[in-house]
Amino acid sequence: MSWVIETEKLGVSFQTRQGTVAALQDINLKVEPGQVFGFIGPNGAGKTTTMHVLLGFITPTTGSARLLGTDVRLPLARQHIGFLPEHPDTYRFLSGRELLQFTGRLFGIRGRDLRRRIDSMLEEVDMTATADRRISTYSRGMLQRICLAQALINDPDLVILDEPTGGLDPIGRQQIRAMIAGLRSRGKTVFFSSHELSEVELVCDSMAILVGGRVVVQGKLADVVKPGQRLESYFMDVVRSRAPAGATHA
Amino acid sequence: MNTIFPIAYVVWLGLWRRKDAYVLLILMGAMLLVLSSLNVFGLGGKVVYIADIGLVLTWLFSALLAVQIMARELPAEQSRGTIHVLLAKPVTRFALVLGKWLGAWAAVSVATLVFYGTVAVLVYARGGHLPGPATAQALGLHITALAIITAITLIFSTRMNHDAAAAISLILTGAAFLVIPRIPEFVTSETGFTAGVMLVLYHALPHFELFDLRQWIIHDFGMVAWPVYTQILLYGLAWITGCILVAWMTFRRRHFSRGDRML
Ligand SMILES: Nc1ncnc2c1ncn2[C@@H]1O[C@H](COP(=O)(O)OP(=O)(O)OP(=O)(O)O)[C@@H](O)[C@H]1O
Ligand SMILES: [Mg+2]
């Protein structure tokens, strides 16, 4: 089995003035191709940090990670990846269309291919009408959408989304869910974090729960959560049983 | 490698769109004001003075612009959080550093061209003229010097915020301009530790005076011999390459987690 995401004994610690913070410990994630994988956990559990390691923003203190079989430290690993950050922001002096042109060029897409790709992406995120306005005039949700469009410009095989529905209205959330389903139907892999567990339940095939920098549960949603049980109540049970007594973690 | 030009282009677009071009207009206005008020100071508005002071101001303004523009690029990527969008693409850290430098340098070069044009027009207005070939040579070396200044600033901007990087780069550039050429005079009169420090400085900082052909324009000395000119260019190229490599090395190992956004 070739994994789309594979981490081995991944650990990250940060040096702060107060000492060393172990943000991730011994993370062994395995994500199969064509799956929608929900990555959930309380605030500060290490979801964003894990994604940052996968994208090469930070090098792991211990262990290793591969995307589509390529070590994440190589830029090549990101050729077929799309990423939407937690607080997406971009060059506000560009128009939406110019942003997509820029990111398309970073992937080496040009000319007619690029134009066609941009038009279809704008359509998909419902931004065709506002594509030629400066991003500085966009609302939070519009910004989220254009950032999502730039994340998908290269038709990625793996899409990593850090809280993709944050800041979106119910219609926007619905669109994101539809988009994730669309990606899966085209054989893409989606790895996303979310605090909206009802949403995770709706779209995920597999999931992992991260608590305090450790993966405490990983598997197919159907195997993990018993029929009739809600993911939310399962999550609560797991987190409560894992949280050390008197923990004041954020 | 095909990621460098899009990155440079966005630097350039950002400078235009964020109305930084106004700064250029203000500086040009300042230049016009100074040059046209020379009469008032009893200098008679002689063409030589206009050219001389105009070129001094051009060096000063272009160096300030170079530091200000370059010092902002990488720190702004972090404070905006756009670095995450950028690095999630198949962009190498080297391409990012090189693209940023190229964009900033290109913008400063165009600004410098505008300053030279302003000086030329003012000189013509007073019935003089700038010698064409010598001015072109001077412009070439001037722009090379700006490439060094931006490359030095780039190094500091990989690890510092905008203000700190700009301040250090300005101090170093100022020192290189004002102190370095005078060091040989000092050293003959000083001994021991001070002389040692001076000598180290003399060799460690770039010799911008080599790139300064103002006198050749003002006094119409003709052109610098090409072998000499080429050597100066190569010296500049060595500095630029060295600085960009150092910037890449300091940037390569940087972590970009949320903590860095607070910088
Ligand atoms: N640069 C840093 N320096 C020190 N500690 C950090 C740094 N970045 C993250 N951390 C710590 O690592 C832990 C994990 O943070 P992370 O952002 O990955 O959590 P998260 O699961 O994404 O949380 P949220 O749901 O709130 O987005 C937190 O305790 C955080 O304070
Ligand atoms: Mg997070």
Coordinates of C-alpha atoms and ligand atoms in Angstrom, one line a residue:
Chain A
M1 CA 0.0 0.0 0.0
S2 CA 1.4 3.4 -0.9
W3 CA 0.2 6.0 1.5
V4 CA -0.7 9.5 0.5
I5 CA 0.4 10.8 3.9
E6 CA 2.7 8.8 6.0
T7 CA 4.5 9.9 9.2
E8 CA 6.8 7.9 11.3
K9 CA 7.4 8.7 15.0
L10 CA 7.0 12.3 14.2
G11 CA 7.9 14.7 17.0
V12 CA 8.1 18.4 17.1
S13 CA 9.2 20.5 20.1
F14 CA 9.4 24.3 20.2
Q15 CA 12.0 26.2 22.2
T16 CA 10.3 29.0 24.1
R17 CA 11.5 31.3 26.8
Q18 CA 9.7 29.1 29.3
G19 CA 11.4 26.0 28.1
T20 CA 10.8 23.3 25.6
V21 CA 7.2 22.7 24.5
A22 CA 6.6 19.2 23.1
A23 CA 3.8 20.0 20.5
L24 CA 3.8 16.6 18.8
Q25 CA 5.0 13.3 20.0
D26 CA 5.3 10.0 18.2
I27 CA 2.8 10.7 15.5
N28 CA 2.2 7.8 13.1
L29 CA -0.3 8.8 10.6
K30 CA -1.3 6.7 7.6
V31 CA -3.7 8.1 5.0
E32 CA -4.9 6.0 2.2
P33 CA -5.5 7.4 -1.3
G34 CA -8.9 8.5 -2.3
Q35 CA -10.0 9.1 1.3
V36 CA -11.5 12.0 3.1
F37 CA -9.6 12.1 6.4
G38 CA -10.7 14.2 9.3
F39 CA -8.1 15.4 11.7
I40 CA -9.7 16.5 14.9
G41 CA -8.6 17.5 18.4
P42 CA -9.1 20.2 21.0
N43 CA -7.5 23.6 20.6
G44 CA -3.7 23.4 20.9
A45 CA -3.7 19.7 20.2
G46 CA -1.2 20.1 17.4
K47 CA -3.3 19.8 14.2
T48 CA -1.9 22.9 12.6
T49 CA 1.6 22.0 13.7
T50 CA 1.3 18.5 12.0
M51 CA 0.2 20.2 8.8
H52 CA 3.1 22.6 8.9
V53 CA 5.5 19.7 9.2
L54 CA 3.8 18.0 6.2
L55 CA 4.2 21.1 4.2
G56 CA 7.8 21.6 5.2
F57 CA 7.3 24.9 7.1
I58 CA 8.9 23.4 10.1
T59 CA 11.3 20.5 10.2
P60 CA 10.4 17.8 12.7
T61 CA 12.6 17.4 15.8
T62 CA 12.3 13.6 15.5
G63 CA 10.9 11.1 12.9
S64 CA 10.0 11.7 9.3
A65 CA 7.1 12.4 7.0
R66 CA 6.3 11.6 3.4
L67 CA 3.6 13.0 1.0
L68 CA 2.8 10.9 -2.0
G69 CA 6.0 8.9 -1.3
T70 CA 8.3 12.0 -1.3
D71 CA 10.1 13.3 1.8
V72 CA 8.4 16.5 2.9
R73 CA 11.7 18.3 3.1
L74 CA 11.9 18.3 -0.7
P75 CA 10.0 21.0 -2.6
L76 CA 8.9 18.3 -5.1
A77 CA 6.7 16.9 -2.4
R78 CA 4.4 19.9 -2.8
Q79 CA 3.9 19.7 -6.6
H80 CA 0.7 17.8 -6.3
I81 CA -0.5 19.2 -3.0
G82 CA -3.1 21.9 -2.3
F83 CA -3.1 23.7 1.1
L84 CA -5.5 26.1 2.7
P85 CA -4.0 27.6 5.9
E86 CA -5.8 28.2 9.1
H87 CA -6.0 31.9 8.8
P88 CA -5.8 32.3 5.1
D89 CA -4.4 35.6 3.9
T90 CA -2.8 36.7 0.7
Y91 CA -1.6 39.6 -1.4
R92 CA -4.4 42.0 -0.9
F93 CA -3.2 44.3 -3.7
L94 CA -3.9 41.6 -6.3
S95 CA -7.3 40.9 -7.7
G96 CA -8.7 37.4 -7.2
R97 CA -7.9 36.5 -10.8
E98 CA -4.4 37.8 -10.5
L99 CA -3.8 35.7 -7.4
L100 CA -4.8 32.6 -9.3
Q101 CA -2.6 33.6 -12.2
F102 CA 0.3 34.0 -9.8
T103 CA -0.2 30.6 -8.0
G104 CA -0.8 28.8 -11.3
R105 CA 2.5 30.1 -12.6
L106 CA 4.3 28.8 -9.5
F107 CA 3.1 25.4 -10.6
G108 CA 4.3 26.0 -14.1
I109 CA 0.8 26.3 -15.6
R110 CA 0.6 28.8 -18.4
G111 CA -1.3 30.3 -21.3
R112 CA -4.6 28.8 -22.3
D113 CA -4.4 26.0 -19.8
L114 CA -4.0 28.5 -17.0
R115 CA -6.9 30.6 -18.2
R116 CA -9.2 27.7 -18.4
R117 CA -8.2 26.4 -15.0
I118 CA -8.7 29.8 -13.5
D119 CA -12.2 30.1 -14.9
S120 CA -13.3 26.7 -13.7
M121 CA -11.8 27.4 -10.2
L122 CA -13.6 30.7 -9.9
E123 CA -16.8 29.0 -10.9
E124 CA -16.3 26.3 -8.3
V125 CA -15.8 28.7 -5.4
D126 CA -18.5 31.0 -6.7
M127 CA -16.3 34.0 -7.3
T128 CA -16.6 34.6 -11.0
A129 CA -18.4 37.9 -10.5
T130 CA -15.9 39.3 -8.0
A131 CA -12.7 37.9 -9.6
D132 CA -11.5 41.2 -10.9
R133 CA -11.9 43.1 -7.7
R134 CA -8.9 43.7 -5.4
I135 CA -8.7 41.2 -2.7
S136 CA -8.5 44.0 -0.2
T137 CA -12.2 44.7 -0.8
Y138 CA -13.2 41.0 -0.1
S139 CA -15.1 39.9 2.9
R140 CA -13.7 37.2 5.2
G141 CA -15.7 34.5 3.5
M142 CA -14.7 35.7 0.0
L143 CA -11.1 35.7 1.1
Q144 CA -11.5 32.1 2.3
R145 CA -13.0 31.1 -1.0
I146 CA -10.3 32.7 -3.2
C147 CA -7.6 31.1 -1.0
L148 CA -9.3 27.8 -1.5
A149 CA -9.4 28.4 -5.2
Q150 CA -5.6 29.1 -5.2
A151 CA -5.0 25.9 -3.2
L152 CA -6.8 23.8 -5.9
I153 CA -5.3 25.6 -8.9
N154 CA -2.9 22.7 -9.7
D155 CA -5.6 20.1 -9.5
P156 CA -3.8 18.5 -6.5
D157 CA -4.0 14.8 -5.7
L158 CA -3.8 15.6 -2.0
V159 CA -5.6 18.6 -0.5
I160 CA -4.7 19.7 3.0
L161 CA -7.3 22.0 4.6
D162 CA -6.8 23.6 8.0
E163 CA -10.3 24.4 9.3
P164 CA -11.7 25.1 5.8
T165 CA -15.2 26.2 7.0
G166 CA -14.0 28.7 9.6
G167 CA -15.6 32.0 8.8
L168 CA -18.0 30.8 6.3
D169 CA -21.8 31.2 6.3
P170 CA -24.0 28.0 6.1
I171 CA -24.1 28.2 2.4
G172 CA -20.4 28.5 2.2
R173 CA -20.0 25.5 4.5
Q174 CA -22.4 23.5 2.4
Q175 CA -20.3 24.4 -0.7
I176 CA -17.1 23.3 1.0
R177 CA -18.7 19.9 1.9
A178 CA -19.9 19.6 -1.7
M179 CA -16.4 20.4 -2.9
I180 CA -14.8 17.8 -0.6
A181 CA -17.3 15.2 -1.9
G182 CA -16.5 16.3 -5.5
L183 CA -12.7 15.9 -4.8
R184 CA -13.3 12.4 -3.4
S185 CA -15.4 11.4 -6.4
R186 CA -12.5 12.3 -8.6
G187 CA -10.2 10.1 -6.6
K188 CA -8.4 12.8 -4.7
T189 CA -7.4 12.6 -1.1
V190 CA -8.5 15.2 1.4
F191 CA -6.9 15.7 4.8
F192 CA -8.6 18.4 6.8
S193 CA -9.0 19.6 10.4
S194 CA -12.2 20.9 11.8
H195 CA -14.0 21.7 15.0
E196 CA -17.3 21.1 13.4
L197 CA -17.7 17.5 14.3
S198 CA -21.2 17.2 12.7
E199 CA -19.5 18.2 9.5
V200 CA -16.6 15.8 9.9
E201 CA -19.2 13.0 10.4
L202 CA -20.9 13.9 7.2
V203 CA -17.9 13.9 4.9
C204 CA -15.2 11.7 6.4
D205 CA -14.2 8.1 5.6
S206 CA -11.4 8.0 8.2
M207 CA -10.2 10.2 11.0
A208 CA -7.7 10.6 13.7
I209 CA -8.1 12.3 17.1
L210 CA -5.2 14.2 18.4
V211 CA -5.0 15.1 22.1
G212 CA -2.0 16.9 23.6
G213 CA 0.2 16.2 20.7
R214 CA -0.5 12.5 20.5
V215 CA -2.8 10.5 18.1
V216 CA -5.1 8.7 20.5
V217 CA -7.5 7.2 17.9
Q218 CA -7.1 6.5 14.2
G219 CA -9.2 4.5 11.8
K220 CA -12.2 4.3 9.7
L221 CA -15.1 6.4 11.0
A222 CA -17.4 3.4 10.8
D223 CA -15.1 1.3 12.9
V224 CA -14.4 3.9 15.5
V225 CA -17.8 5.3 16.2
K226 CA -20.4 2.7 17.0
P227 CA -23.7 2.9 15.1
G228 CA -26.1 5.2 16.7
Q229 CA -23.4 7.1 18.5
R230 CA -22.5 10.7 17.5
L231 CA -18.9 11.6 16.7
E232 CA -19.3 14.5 19.1
S233 CA -20.1 12.4 22.1
Y234 CA -17.4 9.9 21.2
F235 CA -14.9 12.8 20.9
M236 CA -15.9 14.2 24.3
D237 CA -15.4 10.8 25.9
V238 CA -12.0 10.3 24.3
V239 CA -10.7 13.8 25.2
R240 CA -12.0 13.7 28.8
S241 CA -10.4 10.3 29.4
R242 CA -7.1 11.5 28.0
A243 CA -6.8 15.0 29.5
P244 CA -4.6 14.8 32.6
A245 CA -6.3 15.9 35.8
G246 CA -6.2 19.6 36.4
A247 CA -4.8 20.3 32.9
T248 CA -4.8 23.9 32.0
H249 CA -3.8 23.4 28.5
A250 CA -5.4 26.0 26.1
Chain B
M1 CA 13.5 28.2 -11.3
N2 CA 10.4 29.3 -13.2
T3 CA 9.0 30.4 -9.9
I4 CA 11.5 33.3 -9.4
F5 CA 9.9 35.6 -12.0
P6 CA 6.3 35.3 -10.7
I7 CA 7.6 36.1 -7.2
A8 CA 9.6 39.1 -8.4
Y9 CA 6.6 40.3 -10.4
V10 CA 4.4 40.3 -7.4
V11 CA 7.0 42.3 -5.4
W12 CA 6.9 44.8 -8.2
L13 CA 3.1 44.9 -8.5
G14 CA 2.8 45.3 -4.7
L15 CA 5.1 48.3 -4.8
W16 CA 2.9 50.0 -7.5
R17 CA -0.4 49.1 -6.1
R18 CA 0.4 50.0 -2.5
K19 CA 1.0 53.5 -3.7
D20 CA 4.7 53.3 -2.9
A21 CA 5.2 55.1 -6.1
Y22 CA 4.1 58.3 -4.3
V23 CA 7.3 58.1 -2.3
L24 CA 9.2 58.3 -5.5
L25 CA 7.2 61.4 -6.5
I26 CA 7.8 63.0 -3.2
L27 CA 11.5 62.3 -3.4
M28 CA 11.5 63.7 -7.0
G29 CA 9.7 66.8 -5.7
A30 CA 12.3 67.2 -3.0
M31 CA 15.0 66.9 -5.6
L32 CA 13.4 69.5 -7.9
L33 CA 13.0 71.9 -5.0
V34 CA 16.6 71.6 -3.9
L35 CA 18.0 71.9 -7.4
S36 CA 15.8 74.8 -8.4
S37 CA 16.6 76.7 -5.2
L38 CA 20.3 76.6 -5.8
N39 CA 20.1 80.2 -7.2
V40 CA 18.8 81.4 -3.9
F41 CA 22.0 80.2 -2.2
G42 CA 24.1 82.3 -4.5
L43 CA 25.5 79.4 -6.3
G44 CA 24.2 80.9 -9.5
G45 CA 22.4 77.8 -10.5
K46 CA 25.5 76.7 -12.4
V47 CA 25.0 73.6 -14.4
V48 CA 27.9 71.8 -12.7
Y49 CA 26.3 72.4 -9.3
I50 CA 22.9 71.1 -10.5
A51 CA 24.4 68.0 -11.8
D52 CA 26.6 67.5 -8.7
I53 CA 23.9 68.0 -6.1
G54 CA 21.3 66.1 -8.3
L55 CA 23.5 63.1 -8.4
V56 CA 24.3 63.2 -4.7
L57 CA 20.6 63.2 -4.0
T58 CA 20.1 60.4 -6.5
W59 CA 22.6 58.2 -4.6
L60 CA 21.1 59.1 -1.3
F61 CA 17.5 58.5 -2.3
S62 CA 18.1 55.3 -4.3
A63 CA 20.0 53.8 -1.4
L64 CA 17.2 54.7 1.0
L65 CA 14.6 53.2 -1.3
A66 CA 16.7 50.1 -1.8
V67 CA 16.9 49.4 1.9
Q68 CA 13.3 50.3 2.7
I69 CA 11.8 48.2 -0.1
M70 CA 14.0 45.2 0.4
A71 CA 13.7 45.2 4.2
R72 CA 10.0 44.9 4.1
E73 CA 9.4 42.0 1.7
L74 CA 10.3 38.8 3.7
P75 CA 9.1 40.1 7.1
A76 CA 5.8 41.1 5.5
E77 CA 5.3 37.6 4.2
Q78 CA 5.5 36.4 7.7
S79 CA 3.4 39.0 9.4
R80 CA 0.7 38.6 6.8
G81 CA 0.9 34.9 7.0
T82 CA 1.2 34.7 3.2
I83 CA 4.5 32.8 3.6
H84 CA 2.4 29.7 4.3
V85 CA 0.5 30.0 1.0
L86 CA 3.8 30.5 -0.8
L87 CA 5.8 27.8 0.8
A88 CA 3.0 25.3 0.3
K89 CA 3.8 25.5 -3.4
P90 CA 6.8 23.8 -5.0
V91 CA 8.8 26.9 -4.4
T92 CA 12.3 26.4 -3.0
R93 CA 13.5 28.8 -0.3
F94 CA 16.3 29.8 -2.7
A95 CA 13.7 30.8 -5.4
L96 CA 11.8 32.8 -2.8
V97 CA 14.9 34.7 -1.6
L98 CA 16.1 35.3 -5.2
G99 CA 12.7 36.3 -6.5
K100 CA 12.2 38.8 -3.6
W101 CA 15.6 40.3 -4.2
L102 CA 15.1 40.5 -8.0
G103 CA 11.8 42.2 -7.6
A104 CA 13.1 44.8 -5.1
W105 CA 16.2 45.5 -7.1
A106 CA 14.3 45.9 -10.4
A107 CA 12.0 48.4 -8.7
V108 CA 14.8 50.4 -7.2
S109 CA 16.6 50.4 -10.5
V110 CA 13.6 51.9 -12.3
A111 CA 13.3 54.5 -9.6
T112 CA 17.0 55.3 -10.1
L113 CA 16.5 55.7 -13.8
V114 CA 13.7 58.2 -13.1
F115 CA 16.1 60.2 -10.8
Y116 CA 18.8 60.3 -13.5
G117 CA 16.1 61.4 -16.0
T118 CA 15.1 64.2 -13.6
V119 CA 18.6 65.4 -13.2
A120 CA 19.2 65.3 -16.9
V121 CA 16.1 67.3 -17.7
L122 CA 17.1 70.0 -15.1
V123 CA 20.6 70.2 -16.5
Y124 CA 19.2 70.6 -20.0
A125 CA 16.8 73.2 -18.8
R126 CA 19.8 75.3 -17.7
G127 CA 21.5 74.8 -21.1
G128 CA 23.9 72.1 -20.1
H129 CA 24.0 68.4 -20.8
L130 CA 25.1 65.1 -19.3
P131 CA 27.6 63.2 -21.4
G132 CA 25.7 60.3 -22.7
P133 CA 28.1 57.3 -22.7
A134 CA 29.7 58.3 -19.3
T135 CA 26.2 58.7 -17.8
A136 CA 25.2 55.3 -19.1
Q137 CA 28.3 53.7 -17.5
A138 CA 27.7 55.5 -14.3
L139 CA 24.1 54.3 -14.2
G140 CA 25.3 50.8 -14.8
L141 CA 27.6 50.8 -11.8
H142 CA 25.1 52.7 -9.7
I143 CA 22.5 50.0 -10.3
T144 CA 25.1 47.4 -9.5
A145 CA 25.8 49.1 -6.2
L146 CA 22.0 49.1 -5.4
A147 CA 22.0 45.4 -6.1
I148 CA 24.6 45.0 -3.4
I149 CA 22.7 47.2 -1.0
T150 CA 19.5 45.2 -1.6
A151 CA 21.4 41.9 -1.2
I152 CA 22.9 43.0 2.1
T153 CA 19.4 44.1 3.3
L154 CA 18.0 40.8 2.2
I155 CA 20.3 38.9 4.6
F156 CA 19.0 40.8 7.6
S157 CA 15.4 40.6 6.4
T158 CA 15.5 36.8 6.6
R159 CA 15.8 36.8 10.4
M160 CA 14.6 40.2 11.5
N161 CA 11.5 42.4 11.3
H162 CA 11.3 45.2 8.9
D163 CA 12.5 48.0 11.2
A164 CA 15.5 46.1 12.6
A165 CA 16.6 44.9 9.1
A166 CA 16.3 48.4 7.7
A167 CA 18.1 50.1 10.5
I168 CA 21.1 47.7 10.4
S169 CA 21.3 47.8 6.6
L170 CA 21.2 51.6 6.6
I171 CA 24.0 51.8 9.2
L172 CA 26.2 49.4 7.3
T173 CA 25.5 51.1 3.9
G174 CA 26.1 54.5 5.4
A175 CA 29.4 53.3 7.0
A176 CA 30.5 51.7 3.8
F177 CA 29.8 55.0 1.9
L178 CA 31.2 57.5 4.3
V179 CA 33.9 55.8 6.4
I180 CA 35.4 53.1 4.2
P181 CA 37.0 55.3 1.6
R182 CA 38.6 57.4 4.3
I183 CA 40.1 54.5 6.2
P184 CA 43.5 54.6 4.5
E185 CA 44.0 58.2 5.8
F186 CA 43.0 57.2 9.3
V187 CA 45.1 54.2 9.5
T188 CA 48.3 56.0 8.7
S189 CA 47.7 58.3 11.7
E190 CA 46.4 55.5 14.1
T191 CA 48.1 52.5 15.5
G192 CA 47.3 49.4 17.4
F193 CA 43.7 48.3 18.0
T194 CA 41.9 51.1 16.3
A195 CA 43.9 50.7 13.1
G196 CA 43.2 46.9 13.3
V197 CA 39.5 47.5 13.5
M198 CA 39.6 49.9 10.7
L199 CA 41.5 47.5 8.5
V200 CA 39.0 44.7 9.2
L201 CA 36.2 47.1 8.3
Y202 CA 38.1 48.2 5.2
H203 CA 38.1 44.6 3.9
A204 CA 34.8 43.4 5.2
L205 CA 32.5 46.1 3.8
P206 CA 31.9 46.7 0.1
H207 CA 33.7 49.5 -1.6
F208 CA 30.9 51.6 -2.9
E209 CA 33.2 54.4 -4.0
L210 CA 34.3 52.1 -6.9
F211 CA 30.8 52.3 -8.2
D212 CA 30.5 56.0 -7.9
L213 CA 31.2 57.7 -11.3
R214 CA 29.6 61.0 -10.4
Q215 CA 32.8 63.0 -11.1
W216 CA 33.2 61.4 -14.5
I217 CA 29.8 62.8 -15.5
I218 CA 30.1 66.2 -13.9
H219 CA 33.6 66.9 -15.2
D220 CA 33.1 65.0 -18.4
F221 CA 36.2 62.9 -18.0
G222 CA 35.1 60.6 -20.9
M223 CA 34.5 57.0 -20.3
V224 CA 36.1 54.5 -17.9
A225 CA 38.2 52.0 -19.7
W226 CA 36.2 48.8 -20.2
P227 CA 38.7 46.4 -18.6
V228 CA 38.5 48.5 -15.4
Y229 CA 34.7 48.8 -15.7
T230 CA 34.4 45.0 -16.1
Q231 CA 36.5 44.4 -13.1
I232 CA 34.3 46.6 -11.0
L233 CA 31.2 44.8 -12.3
L234 CA 32.8 41.5 -11.4
Y235 CA 33.6 42.8 -7.9
G236 CA 30.0 43.8 -7.6
L237 CA 28.8 40.5 -8.9
A238 CA 30.9 38.6 -6.3
W239 CA 29.3 40.7 -3.5
I240 CA 25.8 40.2 -4.8
T241 CA 26.3 36.4 -5.2
G242 CA 27.9 36.1 -1.8
C243 CA 25.1 38.0 0.0
I244 CA 22.3 36.1 -1.7
L245 CA 23.9 32.8 -0.8
V246 CA 24.2 34.0 2.8
A247 CA 20.6 35.1 2.8
W248 CA 19.6 31.7 1.4
M249 CA 21.5 29.9 4.1
T250 CA 20.0 31.9 6.9
F251 CA 16.5 31.6 5.4
R252 CA 16.8 27.9 4.5
R253 CA 16.6 26.6 8.1
R254 CA 13.9 29.0 9.3
H255 CA 10.8 27.5 10.8
F256 CA 7.5 29.1 9.9
S257 CA 5.1 28.2 12.6
R258 CA 2.6 30.6 14.2
G259 CA 5.1 31.9 16.7
D260 CA 7.0 33.6 14.0
R261 CA 4.0 35.7 13.0
M262 CA 4.5 37.6 16.3
L263 CA 8.0 38.8 15.3
Ligands
LIG1 N1 6.1 28.6 17.3 C1 5.6 28.0 18.4 N2 6.3 28.2 19.6 C2 5.9 27.6 20.7 N3 4.8 26.8 20.8 C3 4.1 26.6 19.7 C4 4.5 27.2 18.5 N4 3.6 26.8 17.5 C5 2.7 26.0 18.1 N5 3.0 25.9 19.5 C6 2.3 25.1 20.4 O1 2.0 23.8 19.9 C7 0.8 23.3 20.3 C8 0.0 22.9 19.1 O2 -0.5 24.0 18.4 P1 -1.4 23.9 17.1 O3 -1.5 25.2 16.5 O4 -0.8 22.9 16.2 O5 -2.8 23.4 17.6 P2 -4.1 23.1 16.9 O6 -4.5 21.7 17.1 O7 -4.0 23.6 15.5 O8 -5.1 24.1 17.6 P3 -6.4 24.9 17.1 O9 -7.5 24.0 17.1 O10 -6.6 25.9 18.2 O11 -6.1 25.5 15.8 C9 0.1 24.4 21.1 O12 0.4 24.2 22.5 C10 0.9 25.6 20.7 O13 0.9 26.6 21.8
MG2 MG -5.0 24.9 14.3

